CSV table of C-alpha atoms and ligand atoms in Angstrom, one decimal:
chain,number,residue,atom,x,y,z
A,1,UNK,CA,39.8,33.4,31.2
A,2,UNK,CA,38.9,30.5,29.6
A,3,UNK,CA,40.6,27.9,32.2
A,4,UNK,CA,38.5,29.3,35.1
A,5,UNK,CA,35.3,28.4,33.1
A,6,UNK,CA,35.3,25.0,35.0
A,7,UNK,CA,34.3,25.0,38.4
A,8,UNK,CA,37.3,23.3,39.6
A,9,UNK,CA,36.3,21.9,43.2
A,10,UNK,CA,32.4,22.1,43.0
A,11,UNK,CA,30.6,18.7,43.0
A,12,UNK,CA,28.0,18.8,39.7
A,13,UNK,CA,26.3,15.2,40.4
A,14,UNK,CA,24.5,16.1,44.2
A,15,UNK,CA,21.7,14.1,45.4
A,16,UNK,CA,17.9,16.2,45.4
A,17,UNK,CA,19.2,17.6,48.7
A,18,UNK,CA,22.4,20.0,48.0
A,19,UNK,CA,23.3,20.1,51.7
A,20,UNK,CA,23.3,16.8,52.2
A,21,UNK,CA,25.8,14.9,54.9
A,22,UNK,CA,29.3,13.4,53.3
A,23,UNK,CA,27.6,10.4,53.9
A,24,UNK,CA,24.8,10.2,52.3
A,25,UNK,CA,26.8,12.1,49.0
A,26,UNK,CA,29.1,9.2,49.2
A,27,UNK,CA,25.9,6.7,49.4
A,28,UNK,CA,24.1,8.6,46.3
A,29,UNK,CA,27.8,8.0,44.6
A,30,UNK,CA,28.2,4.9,45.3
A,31,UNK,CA,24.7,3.6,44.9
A,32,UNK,CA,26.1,4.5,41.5
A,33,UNK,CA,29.5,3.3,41.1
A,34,UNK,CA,28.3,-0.5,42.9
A,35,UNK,CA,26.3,-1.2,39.7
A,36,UNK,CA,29.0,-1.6,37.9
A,37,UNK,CA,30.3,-4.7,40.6
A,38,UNK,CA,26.9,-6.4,40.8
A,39,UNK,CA,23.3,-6.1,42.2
A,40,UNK,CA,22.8,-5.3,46.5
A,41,UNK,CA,20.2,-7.8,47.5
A,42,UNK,CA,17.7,-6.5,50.2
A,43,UNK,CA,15.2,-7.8,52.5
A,44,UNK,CA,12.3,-6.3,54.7
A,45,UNK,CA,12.2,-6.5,58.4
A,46,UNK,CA,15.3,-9.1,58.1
A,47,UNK,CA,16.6,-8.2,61.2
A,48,UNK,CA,13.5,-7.9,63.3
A,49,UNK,CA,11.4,-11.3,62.3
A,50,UNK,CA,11.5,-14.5,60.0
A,51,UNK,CA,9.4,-17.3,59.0
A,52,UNK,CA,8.8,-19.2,62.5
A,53,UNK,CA,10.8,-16.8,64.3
A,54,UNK,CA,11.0,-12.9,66.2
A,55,UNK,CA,13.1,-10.9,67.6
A,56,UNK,CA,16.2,-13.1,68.0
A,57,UNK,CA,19.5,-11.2,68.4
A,58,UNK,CA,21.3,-11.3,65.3
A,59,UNK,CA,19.2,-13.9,63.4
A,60,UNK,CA,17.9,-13.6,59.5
A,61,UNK,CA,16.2,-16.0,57.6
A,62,UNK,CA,19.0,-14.8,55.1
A,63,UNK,CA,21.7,-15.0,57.2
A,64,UNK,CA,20.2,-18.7,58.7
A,65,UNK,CA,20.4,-20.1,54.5
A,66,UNK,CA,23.5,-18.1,53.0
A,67,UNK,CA,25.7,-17.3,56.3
A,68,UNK,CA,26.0,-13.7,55.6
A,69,UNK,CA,23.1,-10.9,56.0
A,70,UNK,CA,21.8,-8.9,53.1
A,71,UNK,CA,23.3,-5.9,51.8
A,72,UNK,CA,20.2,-3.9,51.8
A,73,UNK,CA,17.9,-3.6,54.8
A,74,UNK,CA,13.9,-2.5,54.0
A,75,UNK,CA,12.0,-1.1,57.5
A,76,UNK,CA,8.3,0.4,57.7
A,77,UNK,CA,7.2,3.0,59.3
A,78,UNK,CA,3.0,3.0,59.2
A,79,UNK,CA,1.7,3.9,62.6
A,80,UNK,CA,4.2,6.2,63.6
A,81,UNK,CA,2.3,9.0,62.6
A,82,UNK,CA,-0.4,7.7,64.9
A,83,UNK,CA,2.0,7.4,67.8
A,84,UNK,CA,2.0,3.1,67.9
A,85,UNK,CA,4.7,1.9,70.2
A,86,UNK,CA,4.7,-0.3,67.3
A,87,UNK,CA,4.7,-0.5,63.3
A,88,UNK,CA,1.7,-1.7,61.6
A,89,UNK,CA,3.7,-5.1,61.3
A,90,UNK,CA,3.8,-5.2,64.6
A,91,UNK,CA,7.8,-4.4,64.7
A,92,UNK,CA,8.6,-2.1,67.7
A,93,UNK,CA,9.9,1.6,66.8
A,94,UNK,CA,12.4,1.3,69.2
A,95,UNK,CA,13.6,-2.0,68.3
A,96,UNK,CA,13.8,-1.2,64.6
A,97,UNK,CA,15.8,2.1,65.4
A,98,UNK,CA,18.2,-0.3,67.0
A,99,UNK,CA,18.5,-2.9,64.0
A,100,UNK,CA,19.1,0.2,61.5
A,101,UNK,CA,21.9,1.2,63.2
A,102,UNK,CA,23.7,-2.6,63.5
A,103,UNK,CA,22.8,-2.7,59.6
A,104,UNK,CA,24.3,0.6,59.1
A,105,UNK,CA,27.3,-0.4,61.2
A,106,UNK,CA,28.0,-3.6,59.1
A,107,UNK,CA,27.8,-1.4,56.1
A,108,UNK,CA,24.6,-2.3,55.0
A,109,UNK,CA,22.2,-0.1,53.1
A,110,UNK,CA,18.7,1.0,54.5
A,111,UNK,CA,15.8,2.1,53.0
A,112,UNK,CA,12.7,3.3,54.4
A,113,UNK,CA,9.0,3.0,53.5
A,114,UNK,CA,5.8,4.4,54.5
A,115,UNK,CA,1.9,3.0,54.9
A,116,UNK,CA,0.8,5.9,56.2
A,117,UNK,CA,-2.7,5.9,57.2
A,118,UNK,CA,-5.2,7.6,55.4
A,119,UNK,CA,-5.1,11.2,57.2
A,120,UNK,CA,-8.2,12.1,55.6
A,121,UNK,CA,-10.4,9.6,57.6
A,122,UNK,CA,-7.7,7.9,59.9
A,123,UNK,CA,-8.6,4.3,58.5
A,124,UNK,CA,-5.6,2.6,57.0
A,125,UNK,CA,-3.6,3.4,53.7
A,126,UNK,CA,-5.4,0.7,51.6
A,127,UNK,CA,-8.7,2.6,52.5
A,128,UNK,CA,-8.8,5.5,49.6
A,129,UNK,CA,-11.1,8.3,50.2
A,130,UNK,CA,-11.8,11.3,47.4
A,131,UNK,CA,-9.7,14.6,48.2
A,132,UNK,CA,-7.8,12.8,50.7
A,133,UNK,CA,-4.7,14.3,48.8
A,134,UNK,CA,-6.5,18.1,48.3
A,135,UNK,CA,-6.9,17.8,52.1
A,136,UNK,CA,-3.1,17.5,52.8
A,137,UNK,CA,-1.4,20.0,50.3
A,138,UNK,CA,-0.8,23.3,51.7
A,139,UNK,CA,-4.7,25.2,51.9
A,140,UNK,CA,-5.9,22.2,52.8
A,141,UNK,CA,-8.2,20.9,55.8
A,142,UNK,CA,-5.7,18.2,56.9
A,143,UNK,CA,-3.0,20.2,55.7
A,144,UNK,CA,-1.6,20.8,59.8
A,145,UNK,CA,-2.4,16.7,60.4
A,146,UNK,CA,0.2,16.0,57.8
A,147,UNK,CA,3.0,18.5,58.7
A,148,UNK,CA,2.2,17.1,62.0
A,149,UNK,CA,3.0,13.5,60.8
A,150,UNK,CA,6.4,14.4,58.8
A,151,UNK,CA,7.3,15.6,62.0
A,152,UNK,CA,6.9,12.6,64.1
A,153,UNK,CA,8.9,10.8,60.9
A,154,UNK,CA,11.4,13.4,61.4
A,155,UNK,CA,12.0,12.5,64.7
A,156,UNK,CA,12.5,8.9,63.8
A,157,UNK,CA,15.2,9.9,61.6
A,158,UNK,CA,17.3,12.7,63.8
A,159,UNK,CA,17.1,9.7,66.7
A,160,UNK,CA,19.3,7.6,63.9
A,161,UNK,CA,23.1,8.3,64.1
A,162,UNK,CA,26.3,6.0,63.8
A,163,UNK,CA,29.3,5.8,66.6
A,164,UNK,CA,30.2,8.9,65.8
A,165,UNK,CA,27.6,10.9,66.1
A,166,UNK,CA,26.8,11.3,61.7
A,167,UNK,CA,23.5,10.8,60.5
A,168,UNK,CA,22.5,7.4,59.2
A,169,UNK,CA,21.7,7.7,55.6
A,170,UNK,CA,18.1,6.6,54.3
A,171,UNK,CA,16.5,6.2,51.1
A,172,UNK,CA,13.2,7.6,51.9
A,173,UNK,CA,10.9,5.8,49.6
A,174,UNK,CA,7.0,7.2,50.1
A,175,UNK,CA,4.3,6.7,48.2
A,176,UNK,CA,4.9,3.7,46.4
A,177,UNK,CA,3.2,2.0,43.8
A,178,UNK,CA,1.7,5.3,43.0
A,179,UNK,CA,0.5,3.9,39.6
A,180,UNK,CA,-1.9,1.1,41.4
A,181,UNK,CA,-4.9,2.1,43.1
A,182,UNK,CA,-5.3,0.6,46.4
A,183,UNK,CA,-3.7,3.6,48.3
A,184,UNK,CA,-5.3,6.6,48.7
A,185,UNK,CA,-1.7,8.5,47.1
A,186,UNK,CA,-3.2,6.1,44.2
A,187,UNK,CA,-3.7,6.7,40.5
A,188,UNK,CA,-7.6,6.9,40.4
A,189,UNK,CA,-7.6,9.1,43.8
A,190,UNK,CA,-5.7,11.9,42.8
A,191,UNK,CA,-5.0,13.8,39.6
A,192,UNK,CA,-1.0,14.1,37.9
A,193,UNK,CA,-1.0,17.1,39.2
A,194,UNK,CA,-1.6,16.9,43.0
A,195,UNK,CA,0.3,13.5,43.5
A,196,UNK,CA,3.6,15.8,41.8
A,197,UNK,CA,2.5,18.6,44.5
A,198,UNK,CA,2.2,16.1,47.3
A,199,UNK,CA,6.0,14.5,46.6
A,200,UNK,CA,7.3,18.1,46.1
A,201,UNK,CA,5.6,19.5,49.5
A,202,UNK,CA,7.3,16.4,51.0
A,203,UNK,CA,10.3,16.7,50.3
A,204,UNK,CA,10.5,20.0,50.8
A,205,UNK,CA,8.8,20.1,54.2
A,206,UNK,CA,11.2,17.5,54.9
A,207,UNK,CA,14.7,19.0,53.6
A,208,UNK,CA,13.9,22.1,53.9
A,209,UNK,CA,11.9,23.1,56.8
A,210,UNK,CA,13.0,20.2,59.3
A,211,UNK,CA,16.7,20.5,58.1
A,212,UNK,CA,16.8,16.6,57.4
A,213,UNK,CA,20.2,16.4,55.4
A,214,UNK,CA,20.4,12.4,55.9
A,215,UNK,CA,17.7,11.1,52.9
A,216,UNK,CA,18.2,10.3,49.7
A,217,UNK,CA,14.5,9.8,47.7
A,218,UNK,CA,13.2,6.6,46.2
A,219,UNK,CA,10.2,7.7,43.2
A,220,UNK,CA,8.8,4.1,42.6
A,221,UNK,CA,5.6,2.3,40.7
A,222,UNK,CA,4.3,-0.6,40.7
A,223,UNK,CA,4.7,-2.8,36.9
A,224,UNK,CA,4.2,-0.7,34.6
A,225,UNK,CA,3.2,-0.8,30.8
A,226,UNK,CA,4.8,1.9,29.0
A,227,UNK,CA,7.5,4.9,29.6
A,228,UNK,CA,4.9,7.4,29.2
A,229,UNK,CA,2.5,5.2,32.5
A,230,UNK,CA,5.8,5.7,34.3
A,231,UNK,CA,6.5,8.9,33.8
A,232,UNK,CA,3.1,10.0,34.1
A,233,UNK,CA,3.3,11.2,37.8
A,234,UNK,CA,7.3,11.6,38.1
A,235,UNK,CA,7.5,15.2,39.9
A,236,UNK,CA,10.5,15.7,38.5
A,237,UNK,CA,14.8,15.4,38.5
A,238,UNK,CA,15.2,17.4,40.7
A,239,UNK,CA,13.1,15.9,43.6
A,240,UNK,CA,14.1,12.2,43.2
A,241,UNK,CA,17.4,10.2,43.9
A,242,UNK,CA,16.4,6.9,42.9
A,243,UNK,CA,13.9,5.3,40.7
A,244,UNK,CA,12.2,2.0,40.9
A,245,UNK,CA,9.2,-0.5,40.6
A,246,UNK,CA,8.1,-2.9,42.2
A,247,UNK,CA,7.2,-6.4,41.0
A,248,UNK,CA,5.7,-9.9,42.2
A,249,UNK,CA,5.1,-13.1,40.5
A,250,UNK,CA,1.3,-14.3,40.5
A,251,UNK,CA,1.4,-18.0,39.0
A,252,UNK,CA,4.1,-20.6,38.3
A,253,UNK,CA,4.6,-18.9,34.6
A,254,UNK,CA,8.2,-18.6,35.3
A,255,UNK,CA,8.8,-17.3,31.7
A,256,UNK,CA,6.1,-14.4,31.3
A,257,UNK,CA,7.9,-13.0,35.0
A,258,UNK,CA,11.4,-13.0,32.9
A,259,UNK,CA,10.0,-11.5,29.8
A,260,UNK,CA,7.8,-8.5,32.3
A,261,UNK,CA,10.6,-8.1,34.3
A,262,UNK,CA,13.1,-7.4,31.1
A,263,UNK,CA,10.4,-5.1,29.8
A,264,UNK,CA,10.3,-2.9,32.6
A,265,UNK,CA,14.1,-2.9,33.7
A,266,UNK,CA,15.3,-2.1,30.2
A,267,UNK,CA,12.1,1.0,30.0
A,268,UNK,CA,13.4,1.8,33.5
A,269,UNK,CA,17.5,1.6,33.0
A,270,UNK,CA,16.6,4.2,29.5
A,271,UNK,CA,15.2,6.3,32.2
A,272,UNK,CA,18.1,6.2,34.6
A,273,UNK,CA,20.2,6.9,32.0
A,274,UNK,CA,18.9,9.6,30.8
A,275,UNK,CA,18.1,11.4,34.0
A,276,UNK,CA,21.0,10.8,36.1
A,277,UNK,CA,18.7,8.8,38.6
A,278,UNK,CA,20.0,5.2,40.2
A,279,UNK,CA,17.7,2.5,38.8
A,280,UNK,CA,16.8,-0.4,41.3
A,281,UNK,CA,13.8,-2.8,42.0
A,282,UNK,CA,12.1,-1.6,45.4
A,283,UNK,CA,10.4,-4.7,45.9
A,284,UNK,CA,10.1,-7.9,44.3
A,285,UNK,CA,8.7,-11.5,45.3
A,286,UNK,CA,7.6,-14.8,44.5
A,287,UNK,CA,5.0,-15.7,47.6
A,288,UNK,CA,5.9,-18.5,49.0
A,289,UNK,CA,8.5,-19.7,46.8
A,290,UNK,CA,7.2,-22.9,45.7
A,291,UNK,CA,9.5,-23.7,42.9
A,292,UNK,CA,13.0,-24.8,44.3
A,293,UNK,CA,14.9,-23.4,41.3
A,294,UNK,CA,13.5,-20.3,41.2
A,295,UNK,CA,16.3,-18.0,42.1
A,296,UNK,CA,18.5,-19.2,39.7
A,297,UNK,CA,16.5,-20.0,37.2
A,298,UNK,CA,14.2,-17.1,37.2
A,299,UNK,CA,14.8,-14.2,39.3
A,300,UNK,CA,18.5,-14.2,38.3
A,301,UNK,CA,17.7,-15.2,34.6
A,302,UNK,CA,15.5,-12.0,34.4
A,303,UNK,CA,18.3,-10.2,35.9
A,304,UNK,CA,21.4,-11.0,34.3
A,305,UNK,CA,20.5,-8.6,31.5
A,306,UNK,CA,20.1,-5.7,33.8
A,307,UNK,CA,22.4,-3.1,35.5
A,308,UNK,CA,20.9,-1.4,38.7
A,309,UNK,CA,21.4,-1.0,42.2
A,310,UNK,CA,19.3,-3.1,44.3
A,311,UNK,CA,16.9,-5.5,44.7
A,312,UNK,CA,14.5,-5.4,47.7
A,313,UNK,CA,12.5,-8.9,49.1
A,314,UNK,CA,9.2,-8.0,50.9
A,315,UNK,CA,9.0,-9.2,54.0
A,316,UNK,CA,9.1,-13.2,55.9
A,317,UNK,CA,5.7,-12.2,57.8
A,318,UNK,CA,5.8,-16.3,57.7
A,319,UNK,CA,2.6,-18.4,59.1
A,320,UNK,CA,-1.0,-16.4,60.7
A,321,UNK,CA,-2.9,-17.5,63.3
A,322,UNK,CA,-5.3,-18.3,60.5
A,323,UNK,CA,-3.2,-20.8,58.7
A,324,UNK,CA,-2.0,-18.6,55.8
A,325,UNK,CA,1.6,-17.6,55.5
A,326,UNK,CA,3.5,-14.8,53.5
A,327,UNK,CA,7.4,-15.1,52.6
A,328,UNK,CA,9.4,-13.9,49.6
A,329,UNK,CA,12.7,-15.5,50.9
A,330,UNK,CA,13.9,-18.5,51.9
A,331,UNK,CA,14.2,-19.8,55.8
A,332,UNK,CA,16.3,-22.8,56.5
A,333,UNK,CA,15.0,-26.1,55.2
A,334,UNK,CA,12.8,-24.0,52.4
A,335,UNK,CA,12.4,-25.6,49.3
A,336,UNK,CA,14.7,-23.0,47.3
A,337,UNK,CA,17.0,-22.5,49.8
A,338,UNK,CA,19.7,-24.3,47.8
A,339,UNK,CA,19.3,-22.8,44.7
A,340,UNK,CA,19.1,-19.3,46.8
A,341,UNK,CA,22.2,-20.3,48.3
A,342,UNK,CA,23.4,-20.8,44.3
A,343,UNK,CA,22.2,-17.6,44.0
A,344,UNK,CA,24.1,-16.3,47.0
A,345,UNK,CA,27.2,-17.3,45.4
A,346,UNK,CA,26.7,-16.1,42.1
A,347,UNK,CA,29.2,-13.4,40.8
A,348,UNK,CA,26.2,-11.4,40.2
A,349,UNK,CA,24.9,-10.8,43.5
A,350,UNK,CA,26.2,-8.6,46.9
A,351,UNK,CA,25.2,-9.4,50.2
A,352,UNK,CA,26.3,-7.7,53.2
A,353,UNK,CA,30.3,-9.0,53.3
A,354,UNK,CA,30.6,-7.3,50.0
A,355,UNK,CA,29.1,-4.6,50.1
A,356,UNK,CA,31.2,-4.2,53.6
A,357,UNK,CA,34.3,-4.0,51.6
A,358,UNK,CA,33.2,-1.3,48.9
A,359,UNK,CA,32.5,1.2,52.0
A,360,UNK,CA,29.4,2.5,50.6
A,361,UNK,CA,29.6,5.7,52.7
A,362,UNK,CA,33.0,6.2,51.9
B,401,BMA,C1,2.0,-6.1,52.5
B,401,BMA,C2,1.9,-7.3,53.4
B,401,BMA,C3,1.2,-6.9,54.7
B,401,BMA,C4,2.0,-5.7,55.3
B,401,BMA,C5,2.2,-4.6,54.3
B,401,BMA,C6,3.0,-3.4,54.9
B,401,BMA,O1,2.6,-6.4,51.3
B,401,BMA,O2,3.2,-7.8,53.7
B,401,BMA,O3,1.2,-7.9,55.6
B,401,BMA,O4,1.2,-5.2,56.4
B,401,BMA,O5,2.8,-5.1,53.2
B,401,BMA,O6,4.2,-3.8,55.3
């Protein structure tokens, strides 16, 4: 019979995980429908720390400039799978468990990434070591290690759940910048090959064998010359959710940023397109923002071209001991913290009271 042909009350579009919760299938959804309204802005650790600040309830260096908290929330999880009380930035597991769920509660998005150590030698993730990947894939001499760290991630994630009782959903975002070499998952460390084997084995081990139903996965590079450089080490449709790049201004070359940043996001929205996948830029950032019209007149010039999901600022580590300082957004009193407040305002951005309205788990 030809009108039974259609499968009536099957979903087709279904994130990499088919058993995923009703709430992280609405997210993948509406991860796609929200591009249509505007682009989420995200920041790193926003909750937990700012410029001259820590660990003060309810404060961001966002929320201190614009009066409203970002839409998207970025957390790290390096150290955990060497049992630190705290993250290798220093944020406490415990605490950050607790700011996921308030960001989750307010509607907010999270996403989640990983500088795992190197499990090959135990130094850091920076620290690349030949067959570091051969050791972890199945067969392999550090093959046990690694299961044994996605377990201890695991845990981290079953310990996240909203008031009643459903899994928070995160976009699980390993082995980024893949393309770069300065982690051991990186280009020159690893062949095509075994990188696609290690993101498979991942997110199989994960979904499959520790019955995690709550992720949706974030494939990301770092910039990027060509579709073929991006592609290169993509392990496929069917093991990736999102895809991204990430992306920071070197120099006060304002226009060159624009004109990479339009290269990339039209190479990467083809791609999207094409494959189904939500597009979005995993991180992004202007150190130190010394030019006070900058988010107007370059981050959101390069943008206003594009269509994608997100945008994610690294992190307000703000000043060292040793008189350096990192930051990627503005604190109050910064030097672009009017023009970010422009920004803010702009029909083309969402911040958390928007993106509390659409019900992105809905
Ligand atoms: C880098 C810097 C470091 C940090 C690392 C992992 O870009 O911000 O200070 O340790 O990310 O979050």
């Amino acid at each position: 019979m030809v009108f039974l042909s259609a499968p009536v009350f099957t979903q087709t579009d279904l994130p990499v995980d088919k058993n995923a919760t009703r709430e992280t299938v609405n997210l993948y959804h509406n991860l796609k429908k929200i591009i249509a309204k505007g682009i989420m802005f995200g920041h790193q650790d926003d909750l937990a720390y700012g410029y001259n600040w820590k660990y003060k309830d309810g404060r961001s260096d966002i929320k201190d400039v614009t009066g409203d908290y970002p839409a998207v929330y970025g957390w790290e999880l390096g150290h955990l799978e060497i049992d630190r009380v705290t993250n290798l930035d220093s944020v406490p597991f415990d605490k950050m468990k607790q700011f996921i769920r308030k960001g989750y509660q307010r509607g907010g998005v999270i996403t989640i990434s990983w500088h795992l150590n190197n499990p090959l030698t135990g130094k850091t993730a920076w620290e690349p070591e030949k067959g570091t990947v051969t050791a972890i894939l199945p067969g392999g001499e550090k093959h046990d290690l690694y299961k044994s760290w996605l377990d201890k991630l695991s845990a981290f994630m079953n310990d996240l759940k909203g008031s009643k009782g459903e899994f928070i959903p995160l976009v699980f975002r390993p082995y980024h910048e893949l393309n770069g070499s300065w982690f051991w998952w990186g280009k020159n460390h690893c062949s095509a090959d075994e990188f696609k084997k290690l993101w498979q084995f991942t997110v199989g081990y994960l979904r499959d064998e520790k019955k995690l139903h709550h992720l949706l996965y974030a494939f990301n590079t770092d910039r990027f010359a060509s579709r073929e450089e991006y592609l290169e080490r993509y392990p496929g449709d069917e093991w990736v959710d999102v895809i991204g790049f990430d992306i920071y201004q070197r120099g006060n070359n304002n226009e060159a940023f624009i004109k990479d940043i339009d290269k990339m996001l039209t190479m990467l929205e083809a791609i999207a397109a094409e494959k189904n996948k939500i597009p979005a830029l995993t991180e992004f950032g202007y150190g130190s923002l010394p030019d006070e019209n900058w988010w107007t007149g370059t981050f959101g010039k390069a943008l206003a071209p594009h269509k994608i999901a997100w945008v994610l600022a690294w992190r307000n580590a703000g000043r060292r001991p040793n008189g350096t300082e990192e930051f990627y957004v503005p604190y109050r009193g910064q030097r672009s913290a009017a023009d970010f407040k422009k920004f803010y305002g702009s029909e083309q951005t969402l911040f958390q009271k928007e993106v509390a309205k659409e019900g992105m788990y809905k």
